[in-house]
XYZ file of C-alpha atoms in Angstrom:
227
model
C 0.000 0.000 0.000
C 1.372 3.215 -1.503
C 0.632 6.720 0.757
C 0.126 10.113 -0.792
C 3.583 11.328 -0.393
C 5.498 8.043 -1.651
C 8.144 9.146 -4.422
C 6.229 8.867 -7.722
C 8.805 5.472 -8.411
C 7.812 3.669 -5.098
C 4.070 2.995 -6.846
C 5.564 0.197 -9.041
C 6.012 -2.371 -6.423
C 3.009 -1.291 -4.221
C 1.011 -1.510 -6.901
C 1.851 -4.760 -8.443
C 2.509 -7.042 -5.045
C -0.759 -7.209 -3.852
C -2.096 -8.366 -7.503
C 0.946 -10.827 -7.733
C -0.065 -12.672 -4.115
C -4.045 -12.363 -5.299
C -3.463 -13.889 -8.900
C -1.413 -16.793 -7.218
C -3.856 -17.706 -4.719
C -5.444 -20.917 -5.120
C -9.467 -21.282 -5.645
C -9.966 -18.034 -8.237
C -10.508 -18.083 -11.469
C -7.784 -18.464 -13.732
C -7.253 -19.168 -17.242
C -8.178 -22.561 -19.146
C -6.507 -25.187 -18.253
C -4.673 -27.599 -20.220
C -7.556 -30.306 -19.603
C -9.939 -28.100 -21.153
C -11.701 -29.104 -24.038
C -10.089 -27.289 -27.165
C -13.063 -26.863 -28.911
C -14.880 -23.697 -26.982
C -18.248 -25.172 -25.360
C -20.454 -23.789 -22.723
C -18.559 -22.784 -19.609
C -20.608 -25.167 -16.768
C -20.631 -23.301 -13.503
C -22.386 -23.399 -10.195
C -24.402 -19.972 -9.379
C -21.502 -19.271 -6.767
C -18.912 -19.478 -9.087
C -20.856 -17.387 -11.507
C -21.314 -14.609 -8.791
C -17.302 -14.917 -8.304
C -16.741 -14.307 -11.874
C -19.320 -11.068 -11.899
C -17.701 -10.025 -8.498
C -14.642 -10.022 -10.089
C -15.293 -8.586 -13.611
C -16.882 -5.841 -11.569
C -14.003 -5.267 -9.293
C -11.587 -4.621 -12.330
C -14.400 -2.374 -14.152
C -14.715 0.225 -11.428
C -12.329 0.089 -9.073
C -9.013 -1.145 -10.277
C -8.664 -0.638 -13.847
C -10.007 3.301 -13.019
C -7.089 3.551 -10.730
C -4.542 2.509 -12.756
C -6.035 4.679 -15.721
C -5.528 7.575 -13.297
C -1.831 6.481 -12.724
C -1.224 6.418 -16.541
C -2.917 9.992 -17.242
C -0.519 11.565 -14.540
C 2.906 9.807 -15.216
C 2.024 10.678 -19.047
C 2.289 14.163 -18.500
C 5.991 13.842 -16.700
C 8.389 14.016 -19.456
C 9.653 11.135 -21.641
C 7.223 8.043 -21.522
C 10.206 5.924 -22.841
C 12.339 6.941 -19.367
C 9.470 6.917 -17.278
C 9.049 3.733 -14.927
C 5.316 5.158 -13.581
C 3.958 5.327 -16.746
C 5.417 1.680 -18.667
C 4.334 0.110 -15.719
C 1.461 1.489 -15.595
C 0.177 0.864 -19.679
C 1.682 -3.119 -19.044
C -0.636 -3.256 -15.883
C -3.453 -1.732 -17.620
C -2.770 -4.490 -20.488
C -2.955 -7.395 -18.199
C -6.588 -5.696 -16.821
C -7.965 -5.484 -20.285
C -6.863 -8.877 -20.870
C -8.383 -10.257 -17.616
C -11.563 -8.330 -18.072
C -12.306 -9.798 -21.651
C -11.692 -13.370 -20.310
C -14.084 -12.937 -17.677
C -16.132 -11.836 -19.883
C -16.407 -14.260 -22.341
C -16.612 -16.723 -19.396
C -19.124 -14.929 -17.997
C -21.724 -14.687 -21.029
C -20.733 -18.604 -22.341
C -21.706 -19.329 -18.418
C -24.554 -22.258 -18.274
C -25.380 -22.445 -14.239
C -26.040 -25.797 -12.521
C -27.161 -26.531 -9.033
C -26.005 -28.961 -7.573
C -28.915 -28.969 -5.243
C -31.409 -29.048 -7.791
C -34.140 -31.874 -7.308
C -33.019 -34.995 -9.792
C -34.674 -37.773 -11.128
C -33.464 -41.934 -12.424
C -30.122 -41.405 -13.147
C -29.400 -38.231 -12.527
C -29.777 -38.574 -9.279
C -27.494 -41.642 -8.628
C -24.407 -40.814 -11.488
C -21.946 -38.959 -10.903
C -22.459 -35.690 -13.715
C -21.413 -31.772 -13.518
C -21.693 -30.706 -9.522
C -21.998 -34.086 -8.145
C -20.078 -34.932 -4.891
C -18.324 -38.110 -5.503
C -16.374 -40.594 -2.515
C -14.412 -43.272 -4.118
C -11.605 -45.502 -2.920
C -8.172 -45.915 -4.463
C -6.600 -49.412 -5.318
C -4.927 -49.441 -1.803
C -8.250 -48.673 -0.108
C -7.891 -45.002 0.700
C -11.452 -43.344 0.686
C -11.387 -39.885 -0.793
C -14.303 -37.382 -1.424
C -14.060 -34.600 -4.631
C -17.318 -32.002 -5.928
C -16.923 -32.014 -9.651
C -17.121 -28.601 -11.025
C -16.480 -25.663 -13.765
C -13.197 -24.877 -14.994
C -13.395 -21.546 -13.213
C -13.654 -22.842 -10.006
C -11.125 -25.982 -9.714
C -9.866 -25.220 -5.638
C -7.689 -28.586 -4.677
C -7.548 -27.393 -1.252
C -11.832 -28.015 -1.432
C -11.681 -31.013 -3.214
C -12.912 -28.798 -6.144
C -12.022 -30.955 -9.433
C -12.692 -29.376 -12.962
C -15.245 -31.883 -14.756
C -12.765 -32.313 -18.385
C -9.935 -32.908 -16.021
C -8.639 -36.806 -15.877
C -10.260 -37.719 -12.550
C -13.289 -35.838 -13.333
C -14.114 -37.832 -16.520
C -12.834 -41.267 -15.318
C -15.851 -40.670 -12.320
C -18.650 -39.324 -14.783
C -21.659 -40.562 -15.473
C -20.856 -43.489 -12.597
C -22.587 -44.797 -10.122
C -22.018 -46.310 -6.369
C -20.074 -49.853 -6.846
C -18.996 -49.001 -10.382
C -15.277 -49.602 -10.931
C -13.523 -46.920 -13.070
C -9.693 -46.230 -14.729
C -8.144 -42.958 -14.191
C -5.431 -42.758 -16.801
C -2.392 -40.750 -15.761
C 1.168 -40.012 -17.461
C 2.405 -41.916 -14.371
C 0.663 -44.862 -15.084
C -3.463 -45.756 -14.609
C -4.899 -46.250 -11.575
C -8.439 -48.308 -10.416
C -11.398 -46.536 -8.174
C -14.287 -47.699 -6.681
C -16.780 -45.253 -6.181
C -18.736 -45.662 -2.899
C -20.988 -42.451 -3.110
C -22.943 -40.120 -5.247
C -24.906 -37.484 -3.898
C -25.542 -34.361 -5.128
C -25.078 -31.106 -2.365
C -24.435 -27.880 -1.632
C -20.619 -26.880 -2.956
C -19.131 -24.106 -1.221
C -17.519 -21.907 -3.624
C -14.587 -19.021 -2.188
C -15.911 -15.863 -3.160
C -14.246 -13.783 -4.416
C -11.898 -11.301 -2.417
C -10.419 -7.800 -3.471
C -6.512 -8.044 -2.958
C -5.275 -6.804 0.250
C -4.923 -2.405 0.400
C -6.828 -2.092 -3.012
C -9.515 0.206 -1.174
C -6.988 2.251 0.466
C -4.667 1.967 -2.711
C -7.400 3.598 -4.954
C -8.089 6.614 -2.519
C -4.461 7.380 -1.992
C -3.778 6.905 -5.700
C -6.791 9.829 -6.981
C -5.773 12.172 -3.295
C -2.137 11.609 -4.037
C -2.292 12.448 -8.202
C -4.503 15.526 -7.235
C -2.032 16.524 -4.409
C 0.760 16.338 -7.215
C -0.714 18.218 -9.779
């Protein structure tokens, strides 16, 4: 977090750290993986990790993207742009915004919502498909539990697995006592699934990086200040 009277050069590294912790954080939306299907089809999602993805898209709209804009405008107007450190950071940050903001919002309008909590009939109700919960045991017995979900919202620390990924296909469409092969580059591996139900998933919402209130009022009180 930058104050008013930081030296003009100092805003490079406030500016950027919180943004480098926030975008390496596990559970947000990032870009496609590699197990995503090639071909674009519609982006499955629960309603919570829709909301993240419009929380988000939001965020960048009219609070960060406006204060980096405002960054840009002032270092532009001292001296030469090629010499200046405030301003090429600030046009590469403003880049990686506009990039971020038309991902999320191409996600965001391919988005087809599922709830997992939605009442299910035959077998629906008993496979394993997008947003089931799913506890299967590995060949040497160990009983795990993942929520198959959108590629937006993969969190391994939730037991949040995207449904294209290798485990998530190797458990669709099956069904308590069904055997299944998850194929891996390390070799291929046998589950038995125990469970299917289908629950509530609890999606992390999403959270503005740490200082980026106090980081936008300092930023428009400290370029006023300067001018």
């Amino acid at each position: 977090m930058f104050s008013i009277g930081v030296h003009p050069h100092s805003l490079v590294h406030p500016l950027d750290s919180p943004w480098k912790d926030y975008e390496m954080r596990k559970g947000l939306t990032r870009q496609p993986q590699r197990d995503e299907p090639a071909t674009p089809v519609k982006n499955y999602i629960t309603r919570s990790g829709l909301q993240r993805l419009k929380d988000e898209h939001r965020f960048l709209l009219t609070r960060e993207r406006p204060a980096v804009v405002e960054v840009v405008a002032w270092a532009a107007g001292n001296g030469d742009r090629s010499e200046n450190a405030d301003y090429q950071y600030g046009k590469r940050r403003l880049r990686q915004i506009d990039g971020r903001i038309r991902f999320l919002t191409k996600r965001i309008e391919a988005a087809e919502v599922v709830d997992p909590e939605a009442p299910r009939a035959g077998q629906a109700a008993t496979k394993a498909f997008f947003g089931a919960t799913v506890r299967y045991a590995t060949a040497a017995g160990v009983s795990r539990v993942v929520s198959i979900v959108g590629t937006d919202e993969v969190d391994l620390n939730r037991n949040h697995i995207s449904w294209v990924s290798p485990l998530g296909r190797a458990l669709m469409k099956s069904a308590a006592g069904d055997s299944v092969v998850l194929q891996l580059p390390g070799g291929t591996e046998y589950l038995t699934v125990l469970e299917v139900c289908y629950e509530r998933i609890s999606v992390e919402p999403f959270r503005e990086p740490p200082g980026s209130e106090a980081r936008s009022e300092a930023s428009a009180k400290g370029l006023t200040r300067r001018r």
